Short mmCIF file of C-alpha atoms in Angstrom, two decimals:
data_model
loop_
_atom_site.label_atom_id
_atom_site.label_comp_id
_atom_site.label_asym_id
_atom_site.label_seq_id
_atom_site.Cartn_x
_atom_site.Cartn_y
_atom_site.Cartn_z
CA UNK A 1 108.09 -54.12 18.51
CA UNK A 2 109.87 -51.20 16.88
CA UNK A 3 113.24 -51.09 15.18
CA UNK A 4 115.21 -48.01 14.18
CA UNK A 5 117.97 -49.16 11.86
CA UNK A 6 119.43 -45.65 11.80
CA UNK A 7 119.31 -43.73 15.10
CA UNK A 8 119.06 -40.85 15.34
CA UNK A 9 117.64 -40.34 11.90
CA UNK A 10 119.72 -38.04 9.72
CA UNK A 11 117.30 -36.72 7.11
CA UNK A 12 117.98 -34.65 4.00
CA UNK A 13 115.28 -33.43 1.58
CA UNK A 14 116.28 -31.62 -1.61
CA UNK A 15 114.37 -30.47 -4.72
CA UNK A 16 114.99 -32.59 -7.82
CA UNK A 17 113.97 -32.45 -11.45
CA UNK A 18 110.81 -34.14 -12.68
CA UNK A 19 111.45 -37.88 -12.22
CA UNK A 20 108.77 -38.91 -14.72
CA UNK A 21 106.88 -42.07 -13.87
CA UNK A 22 107.36 -42.64 -10.13
CA UNK A 23 106.90 -46.41 -10.33
CA UNK A 24 109.70 -46.70 -12.89
CA UNK A 25 112.12 -45.27 -10.28
CA UNK A 26 111.50 -48.10 -7.80
CA UNK A 27 113.99 -50.92 -7.24
CA UNK A 28 112.70 -54.47 -7.16
CA UNK A 29 112.71 -54.94 -3.38
CA UNK A 30 109.92 -53.94 -0.97
CA UNK A 31 108.61 -50.81 -2.68
CA UNK A 32 106.34 -48.35 -0.88
CA UNK A 33 103.90 -46.23 -2.86
CA UNK A 34 101.02 -43.75 -2.68
CA UNK A 35 100.17 -42.42 -6.15
CA UNK A 36 97.20 -40.64 -7.75
CA UNK A 37 97.20 -39.06 -11.22
CA UNK A 38 100.93 -39.72 -11.41
CA UNK A 39 101.67 -37.68 -8.27
CA UNK A 40 102.47 -38.79 -4.75
CA UNK A 41 105.25 -40.62 -2.95
CA UNK A 42 107.30 -43.76 -3.55
CA UNK A 43 109.94 -45.16 -1.23
CA UNK A 44 112.40 -47.98 -0.72
CA UNK A 45 114.82 -49.24 1.89
CA UNK A 46 114.12 -49.15 5.62
CA UNK A 47 115.34 -46.67 8.22
CA UNK A 48 112.84 -47.60 10.95
CA UNK A 49 109.92 -49.96 11.45
CA UNK A 50 107.23 -50.43 14.08
CA UNK A 51 104.96 -53.42 14.55
CA UNK A 52 102.01 -51.60 16.11
CA UNK A 53 100.60 -53.48 19.12
CA UNK A 54 96.93 -54.51 18.66
CA UNK A 55 94.31 -52.88 20.82
CA UNK A 56 92.03 -49.86 21.12
CA UNK A 57 94.96 -47.44 21.57
CA UNK A 58 96.94 -48.57 18.54
CA UNK A 59 96.65 -45.28 16.62
CA UNK A 60 97.75 -43.31 19.67
CA UNK A 61 100.69 -45.71 20.12
CA UNK A 62 101.64 -45.23 16.48
CA UNK A 63 101.42 -41.43 16.78
CA UNK A 64 103.58 -41.44 19.90
CA UNK A 65 106.15 -43.74 18.28
CA UNK A 66 106.34 -41.45 15.28
CA UNK A 67 106.66 -38.34 17.47
CA UNK A 68 109.48 -39.84 19.52
CA UNK A 69 111.33 -41.10 16.44
CA UNK A 70 111.09 -37.82 14.56
CA UNK A 71 111.79 -35.67 17.64
CA UNK A 72 115.31 -37.13 17.75
CA UNK A 73 115.87 -36.76 14.01
CA UNK A 74 118.28 -34.26 12.47
CA UNK A 75 116.19 -32.93 9.59
CA UNK A 76 117.49 -30.71 6.80
CA UNK A 77 114.44 -29.99 4.60
CA UNK A 78 114.80 -27.58 1.68
CA UNK A 79 111.22 -28.22 0.47
CA UNK A 80 108.99 -27.93 3.57
CA UNK A 81 105.84 -29.31 1.99
CA UNK A 82 103.44 -32.07 3.07
CA UNK A 83 105.38 -35.28 2.44
CA UNK A 84 108.86 -33.74 2.64
CA UNK A 85 111.27 -34.62 5.44
CA UNK A 86 110.93 -38.08 7.02
CA UNK A 87 107.80 -40.00 6.04
CA UNK A 88 106.30 -43.23 7.37
CA UNK A 89 104.12 -45.47 5.23
CA UNK A 90 101.59 -47.51 7.17
CA UNK A 91 98.85 -50.09 7.08
CA UNK A 92 96.46 -50.93 9.92
CA UNK A 93 94.34 -54.04 10.23
CA UNK A 94 90.58 -53.69 10.02
CA UNK A 95 90.07 -55.23 13.46
CA UNK A 96 91.63 -53.32 16.34
CA UNK A 97 92.64 -56.53 18.14
CA UNK A 98 94.23 -58.20 15.11
CA UNK A 99 98.03 -58.23 14.75
CA UNK A 100 99.64 -56.97 11.57
CA UNK A 101 99.48 -53.16 11.75
CA UNK A 102 102.80 -51.52 10.87
CA UNK A 103 104.62 -48.27 10.14
CA UNK A 104 107.79 -48.14 8.04
CA UNK A 105 110.10 -45.17 7.42
CA UNK A 106 111.89 -45.81 4.10
CA UNK A 107 115.51 -44.80 3.65
CA UNK A 108 114.62 -43.08 0.39
CA UNK A 109 111.41 -41.28 -0.62
CA UNK A 110 110.86 -39.71 -4.03
CA UNK A 111 107.88 -37.36 -4.34
CA UNK A 112 106.12 -35.30 -6.98
CA UNK A 113 103.19 -32.96 -6.37
CA UNK A 114 101.91 -29.71 -7.84
CA UNK A 115 104.75 -29.16 -10.28
CA UNK A 116 107.44 -29.84 -7.65
CA UNK A 117 109.56 -32.92 -7.02
CA UNK A 118 111.88 -33.80 -4.17
CA UNK A 119 114.07 -36.56 -2.81
CA UNK A 120 114.41 -37.48 0.86
CA UNK A 121 117.26 -39.68 2.06
CA UNK A 122 117.99 -40.96 5.56
CA UNK A 123 121.46 -41.85 6.76
CA UNK A 124 124.94 -40.41 6.72
CA UNK A 125 125.46 -41.88 3.24
CA UNK A 126 122.55 -39.95 1.74
CA UNK A 127 124.72 -38.86 -1.18
CA UNK A 128 125.40 -42.46 -2.16
CA UNK A 129 124.31 -42.82 -5.80
CA UNK A 130 122.81 -46.17 -4.94
CA UNK A 131 120.03 -44.36 -3.07
CA UNK A 132 119.22 -42.05 -5.94
CA UNK A 133 116.55 -42.65 -8.60
CA UNK A 134 118.05 -44.10 -11.73
CA UNK A 135 118.09 -47.16 -13.91
CA UNK A 136 116.21 -50.04 -12.36
CA UNK A 137 115.55 -53.56 -13.49
CA UNK A 138 112.25 -53.55 -15.40
CA UNK A 139 109.20 -55.05 -13.69
CA UNK A 140 108.51 -58.64 -14.68
CA UNK A 141 104.98 -59.96 -15.34
CA UNK A 142 103.77 -62.77 -13.09
CA UNK A 143 102.87 -65.08 -15.97
CA UNK A 144 99.87 -67.39 -15.93
CA UNK A 145 97.47 -66.91 -13.00
CA UNK A 146 95.35 -69.62 -11.36
CA UNK A 147 92.48 -68.59 -9.07
CA UNK A 148 90.89 -70.51 -6.22
CA UNK A 149 88.24 -69.97 -3.58
CA UNK A 150 89.19 -68.08 -0.48
CA UNK A 151 87.63 -68.61 2.94
CA UNK A 152 84.12 -69.08 1.50
CA UNK A 153 82.94 -70.38 -1.87
CA UNK A 154 80.62 -68.17 -3.89
CA UNK A 155 77.47 -70.07 -2.79
CA UNK A 156 78.63 -69.98 0.85
CA UNK A 157 79.17 -66.24 0.64
CA UNK A 158 75.73 -65.74 -0.94
CA UNK A 159 74.28 -67.69 1.99
CA UNK A 160 76.10 -65.34 4.39
CA UNK A 161 74.57 -62.35 2.56
CA UNK A 162 71.10 -63.90 2.89
CA UNK A 163 71.67 -64.37 6.63
CA UNK A 164 72.75 -60.75 6.96
CA UNK A 165 69.62 -59.58 5.10
CA UNK A 166 67.44 -61.56 7.52
CA UNK A 167 69.15 -60.00 10.53
CA UNK A 168 68.71 -56.52 9.07
CA UNK A 169 65.02 -57.12 8.38
CA UNK A 170 64.62 -58.53 11.91
CA UNK A 171 65.82 -55.15 13.22
CA UNK A 172 69.24 -56.15 14.59
CA UNK A 173 71.05 -53.55 12.44
CA UNK A 174 70.61 -51.24 9.44
CA UNK A 175 73.60 -52.20 7.30
CA UNK A 176 76.60 -54.49 7.30
CA UNK A 177 79.54 -54.74 4.89
CA UNK A 178 80.47 -58.33 4.05
CA UNK A 179 83.81 -59.07 2.38
CA UNK A 180 85.18 -62.14 0.65
CA UNK A 181 88.63 -63.20 -0.45
CA UNK A 182 90.02 -64.88 -3.56
CA UNK A 183 93.34 -66.71 -3.84
CA UNK A 184 95.63 -66.29 -6.85
CA UNK A 185 98.76 -68.29 -7.67
CA UNK A 186 101.11 -66.96 -10.36
CA UNK A 187 103.55 -68.79 -12.57
CA UNK A 188 106.36 -66.48 -11.35
CA UNK A 189 106.98 -64.44 -8.22
CA UNK A 190 104.74 -61.37 -8.33
CA UNK A 191 106.68 -58.13 -8.86
CA UNK A 192 104.75 -55.47 -6.93
CA UNK A 193 106.06 -52.79 -9.33
CA UNK A 194 104.26 -54.55 -12.19
CA UNK A 195 100.98 -54.27 -10.26
CA UNK A 196 101.62 -50.65 -9.29
CA UNK A 197 102.33 -49.69 -12.88
CA UNK A 198 99.15 -51.29 -14.21
CA UNK A 199 96.95 -50.02 -11.38
CA UNK A 200 98.16 -46.41 -11.53
CA UNK A 201 97.72 -46.31 -15.31
CA UNK A 202 94.29 -47.99 -15.39
CA UNK A 203 92.81 -46.34 -12.27
CA UNK A 204 94.36 -42.84 -12.11
CA UNK A 205 91.43 -41.49 -10.01
CA UNK A 206 92.25 -44.02 -7.28
CA UNK A 207 95.07 -44.02 -4.74
CA UNK A 208 97.52 -46.74 -5.77
CA UNK A 209 99.35 -47.98 -2.69
CA UNK A 210 101.89 -50.52 -1.48
CA UNK A 211 103.10 -51.30 2.05
CA UNK A 212 105.02 -54.54 2.65
CA UNK A 213 103.40 -56.23 -0.34
CA UNK A 214 99.90 -55.08 0.63
CA UNK A 215 98.97 -53.49 -2.68
CA UNK A 216 95.91 -52.02 -4.37
CA UNK A 217 94.13 -49.02 -5.84
CA UNK A 218 91.50 -47.63 -3.49
CA UNK A 219 88.91 -45.06 -4.59
CA UNK A 220 88.14 -44.07 -0.99
CA UNK A 221 90.11 -41.30 0.72
CA UNK A 222 89.64 -41.66 4.46
CA UNK A 223 91.39 -38.37 5.26
CA UNK A 224 93.82 -35.86 3.74
CA UNK A 225 95.47 -33.68 6.40
CA UNK A 226 97.37 -30.51 5.51
CA UNK A 227 97.89 -28.11 8.38
CA UNK A 228 94.45 -27.64 9.91
CA UNK A 229 92.58 -28.54 6.72
CA UNK A 230 91.13 -32.02 6.28
CA UNK A 231 89.21 -33.73 3.49
CA UNK A 232 87.46 -37.09 3.18
CA UNK A 233 85.79 -38.80 0.21
CA UNK A 234 82.89 -41.01 1.31
CA UNK A 235 81.82 -43.82 -1.02
CA UNK A 236 78.77 -46.03 -0.48
CA UNK A 237 76.35 -47.32 -3.10
CA UNK A 238 77.77 -49.13 -6.12
CA UNK A 239 76.78 -50.41 -9.54
CA UNK A 240 78.89 -52.10 -12.26
CA UNK A 241 79.69 -50.19 -15.44
CA UNK A 242 77.35 -50.70 -18.40
CA UNK A 243 77.90 -52.65 -21.60
CA UNK A 244 77.75 -49.44 -23.68
CA UNK A 245 77.31 -45.72 -23.15
CA UNK A 246 73.52 -45.84 -22.96
CA UNK A 247 73.57 -48.75 -20.52
CA UNK A 248 76.25 -47.00 -18.47
CA UNK A 249 74.18 -43.81 -18.18
CA UNK A 250 71.10 -45.83 -17.27
CA UNK A 251 72.95 -47.70 -14.55
CA UNK A 252 74.32 -44.45 -13.11
CA UNK A 253 70.85 -42.89 -13.10
CA UNK A 254 69.36 -45.96 -11.44
CA UNK A 255 72.08 -45.92 -8.77
CA UNK A 256 71.45 -42.25 -8.05
CA UNK A 257 67.70 -42.87 -7.77
CA UNK A 258 67.98 -46.10 -5.72
CA UNK A 259 66.46 -45.70 -2.26
CA UNK A 260 68.54 -48.65 -1.02
CA UNK A 261 71.83 -47.16 -2.23
CA UNK A 262 70.95 -43.62 -1.19
CA UNK A 263 70.16 -44.81 2.35
CA UNK A 264 73.40 -46.80 2.45
CA UNK A 265 75.23 -43.61 1.44
CA UNK A 266 73.44 -41.54 4.09
CA UNK A 267 74.58 -44.02 6.76
CA UNK A 268 78.20 -43.73 5.60
CA UNK A 269 78.16 -39.93 5.45
CA UNK A 270 76.52 -39.70 8.87
CA UNK A 271 79.23 -41.86 10.44
CA UNK A 272 81.93 -39.58 9.00
CA UNK A 273 80.12 -36.44 10.18
CA UNK A 274 79.77 -37.84 13.72
CA UNK A 275 83.46 -38.81 13.82
CA UNK A 276 84.79 -35.49 12.52
CA UNK A 277 82.46 -32.99 14.23
CA UNK A 278 84.18 -33.16 17.67
CA UNK A 279 87.59 -32.51 16.04
CA UNK A 280 86.59 -29.65 13.76
CA UNK A 281 85.87 -25.95 14.12
CA UNK A 282 84.18 -26.04 10.70
CA UNK A 283 82.77 -28.98 8.72
CA UNK A 284 81.18 -28.98 5.27
CA UNK A 285 79.06 -32.01 4.35
CA UNK A 286 77.28 -31.99 0.94
CA UNK A 287 73.51 -32.34 0.94
CA UNK A 288 73.56 -34.61 -2.11
CA UNK A 289 76.08 -37.17 -3.40
CA UNK A 290 77.70 -37.14 -6.82
CA UNK A 291 78.55 -40.04 -9.14
CA UNK A 292 82.15 -41.24 -9.17
CA UNK A 293 82.70 -43.22 -12.38
CA UNK A 294 85.62 -45.65 -12.41
CA UNK A 295 86.64 -48.15 -15.12
CA UNK A 296 84.93 -51.06 -13.35
CA UNK A 297 82.13 -49.56 -11.21
CA UNK A 298 80.21 -46.38 -10.38
CA UNK A 299 79.86 -45.10 -6.79
CA UNK A 300 77.77 -42.57 -4.94
CA UNK A 301 80.36 -40.15 -3.53
CA UNK A 302 80.39 -37.22 -1.09
CA UNK A 303 83.45 -35.01 -0.49
CA UNK A 304 83.56 -33.80 3.13
CA UNK A 305 85.90 -30.95 4.11
CA UNK A 306 86.69 -29.26 7.40
CA UNK A 307 89.15 -27.41 9.61
CA UNK A 308 90.59 -28.95 12.76
CA UNK A 309 90.11 -27.01 15.97
CA UNK A 310 93.47 -28.05 17.49
CA UNK A 311 96.79 -29.64 16.55
CA UNK A 312 95.53 -33.16 15.84
CA UNK A 313 97.75 -35.25 13.55
CA UNK A 314 96.40 -37.27 10.66
CA UNK A 315 96.58 -40.42 12.83
CA UNK A 316 94.31 -38.78 15.41
CA UNK A 317 91.75 -38.19 12.66
CA UNK A 318 92.14 -41.76 11.37
CA UNK A 319 91.56 -43.06 14.90
CA UNK A 320 88.32 -41.09 15.17
CA UNK A 321 87.00 -42.23 11.79
CA UNK A 322 87.85 -45.93 11.57
CA UNK A 323 85.81 -47.99 10.91
CA UNK A 324 83.34 -45.94 8.90
CA UNK A 325 79.90 -47.26 8.02
CA UNK A 326 81.13 -47.59 4.43
CA UNK A 327 83.30 -50.58 5.39
CA UNK A 328 81.70 -51.76 8.64
CA UNK A 329 78.03 -50.98 8.90
CA UNK A 330 75.42 -49.31 11.11
CA UNK A 331 75.37 -49.38 14.09
CA UNK A 332 79.10 -50.00 14.15
CA UNK A 333 79.33 -52.34 17.15
CA UNK A 334 76.56 -54.63 15.96
CA UNK A 335 77.88 -54.62 12.40
CA UNK A 336 81.31 -55.75 13.60
CA UNK A 337 79.65 -58.61 15.51
CA UNK A 338 77.79 -59.71 12.37
CA UNK A 339 80.97 -59.50 10.28
CA UNK A 340 82.75 -61.83 12.72
CA UNK A 341 79.79 -64.22 12.68
CA UNK A 342 79.27 -64.42 8.91
CA UNK A 343 82.42 -63.60 6.93
CA UNK A 344 84.40 -66.64 7.99
CA UNK A 345 87.78 -64.97 7.44
CA UNK A 346 90.39 -62.61 8.83
CA UNK A 347 90.25 -59.34 6.87
CA UNK A 348 93.87 -58.51 7.82
CA UNK A 349 94.51 -55.06 6.28
CA UNK A 350 91.47 -55.12 3.97
CA UNK A 351 89.17 -52.14 4.71
CA UNK A 352 91.70 -50.84 7.24
CA UNK A 353 93.53 -47.50 6.97
CA UNK A 354 96.53 -47.34 4.62
CA UNK A 355 98.65 -44.31 3.74
CA UNK A 356 101.46 -42.07 4.99
CA UNK A 357 102.31 -39.49 7.66
CA UNK A 358 105.16 -36.98 7.87
CA UNK A 359 106.92 -35.34 10.82
CA UNK A 360 104.41 -32.44 10.84
CA UNK A 361 101.46 -34.81 11.30
CA UNK A 362 100.30 -34.19 7.73
CA UNK A 363 99.42 -37.12 5.51
CA UNK A 364 96.94 -38.98 3.37
CA UNK A 365 95.17 -42.18 4.39
CA UNK A 366 92.73 -44.23 2.39
CA UNK A 367 90.55 -47.21 3.15
CA UNK A 368 92.30 -50.31 1.77
CA UNK A 369 89.87 -51.48 -0.91
CA UNK A 370 90.47 -53.16 -4.31
CA UNK A 371 93.60 -54.71 -2.90
CA UNK A 372 95.57 -57.86 -2.19
CA UNK A 373 98.39 -59.17 -0.03
CA UNK A 374 101.31 -60.31 -2.20
CA UNK A 375 103.68 -63.02 -0.92
CA UNK A 376 106.07 -64.60 -3.41
CA UNK A 377 103.98 -65.98 -6.25
CA UNK A 378 100.73 -65.82 -4.27
CA UNK A 379 98.14 -63.11 -3.81
CA UNK A 380 95.15 -62.96 -1.51
CA UNK A 381 92.59 -60.60 -3.06
CA UNK A 382 89.70 -58.87 -1.26
CA UNK A 383 86.34 -57.35 -2.16
CA UNK A 384 83.29 -56.34 -0.14
CA UNK A 385 79.71 -55.12 -0.50
CA UNK A 386 77.33 -53.09 1.64
CA UNK A 387 74.36 -55.27 2.59
CA UNK A 388 70.96 -53.67 3.24
CA UNK A 389 67.51 -55.05 3.98
CA UNK A 390 66.58 -55.41 0.30
CA UNK A 391 69.97 -56.70 -0.93
CA UNK A 392 69.90 -59.60 -3.38
CA UNK A 393 72.68 -62.18 -2.74
CA UNK A 394 73.10 -62.82 -6.48
CA UNK A 395 73.49 -59.11 -7.25
CA UNK A 396 75.90 -58.65 -4.32
CA UNK A 397 78.07 -61.50 -5.59
CA UNK A 398 78.15 -59.85 -9.03
CA UNK A 399 79.20 -56.56 -7.39
CA UNK A 400 82.01 -58.30 -5.50
CA UNK A 401 83.18 -59.93 -8.73
CA UNK A 402 83.26 -56.50 -10.41
CA UNK A 403 85.44 -55.19 -7.57
CA UNK A 404 87.81 -58.17 -7.87
CA UNK A 405 88.44 -57.12 -11.48
CA UNK A 406 90.76 -54.33 -10.31
CA UNK A 407 93.40 -56.68 -8.90
CA UNK A 408 92.74 -59.36 -11.51
CA UNK A 409 93.51 -56.78 -14.18
CA UNK A 410 96.72 -55.85 -12.35
CA UNK A 411 97.85 -59.48 -12.23
CA UNK A 412 96.86 -60.58 -15.71
CA UNK A 413 99.38 -59.47 -18.32
#
C-alpha cells in the first residue's frame, strides 16, 4: 500500500545557514535521520509513504514507486546536490518475504554536508514557520531500564551457535551469521531524539539512523551512490576493545592475524565483489583489510569503490548486494536456511538495508546493525555474530554482548 498525502508533490529546496546539531532541530514526533560526523539528513512530517510488498522484486517495486512519485513532482531545487530535492527514507526487512519494508518521504528535510546546508519542504505551505528548524522541546531520557531475554536465552543461543558450528564442520556451509534479540522496557516512553543524540555523539564514525522508530548506529555502509560512483564498506571479523591501550593493541593485532576472522572477511568481500561486478565498468577491491576501531569493538574492514556502467539507482545496487555474506553467510541460500532453523526469531529490519534515496537515484544505505525497534516505552535490540567452523559459543556470546552495548548506552542515561 502506498499513500501520497500531498499529490503532486510541490518541493522547494533552498540553502540555509549552518543549523548546528541536526538532532537538536528535530521535533518530538516520528523523526527520520541519517547522520555521520555531524553531517547528513534529518526529516519530519510525512508527504508520502509506501508499504513495500514482500517478495523477490521488492526493491524494483520501491524504485518504480519512487520514480512515479517524483516524476509527477514540481521540484524547485536551488542546491542540486545528493540529498537535495525530495528524499525518501527507507528500511527493508532482512528476509525478502517478510512484511515491514517501507519508504517515507518527509514533509521537511534539513541537511548539512561539505560546508553546505539546505532545507527541503513539501507542500504549498512550505513557507509556514512551523516547518522550519527552530526551538524544539528538549529530548527526554527514558529513565530506568529493565532488560529481559528475547526469543532465545543466552544458553539457548549458545546451543544454536554450537549447532551451526557442527553443520559448518560437516560441510553444509562455510559461514553463517546468527543474531539474537534483547528486550528493554523503560520507565518512560523512549524519545528517539534522545537515542539519536547519544549515538551520534558516542559513535561519530557510524551512520546514526532512524526510520519509524527503527533506530541505531551502524558501522557498515552497504552502498553510497553519487552519480556513477559507488562505495561500500565491508565489515567482517570482530573483537571487543581491550581493557587498556596495550590490551587494545594486542586484540587488534590478534584479530588481524586470525585465520578464522580473515577467512570470514574474505567471504564477505567476495560476496560484495560478485554482486557489484556485473553493474560496474570499474571496481576496486583492496587486497588487504584495515582495522576499524570503534568505542565498543574493532572490525576488519575493506572499502570497495567502483563506477556504474549504466544509470542504475542506489536501490538497484542495494537489490544486487543484499544480503551480503557479512550478515547472512556463505553460500547465501544455505546460510539463510540455517538462520531460519536456528535463530528462533524474526529479524524484522535487523541486518536489512536502511538509508535514503533522492529523485536522482543517489543515496546512502547501510546494513541495519547495532539497532533496535522503539515502540512507546519498549525497545527490541539486536546483535549478531559471524559463525565459522572454529567459533566458540562462549566467545560469540561475549561478542554479541559487546555489540548490544551500543544501544544499551543510548538508552541508559
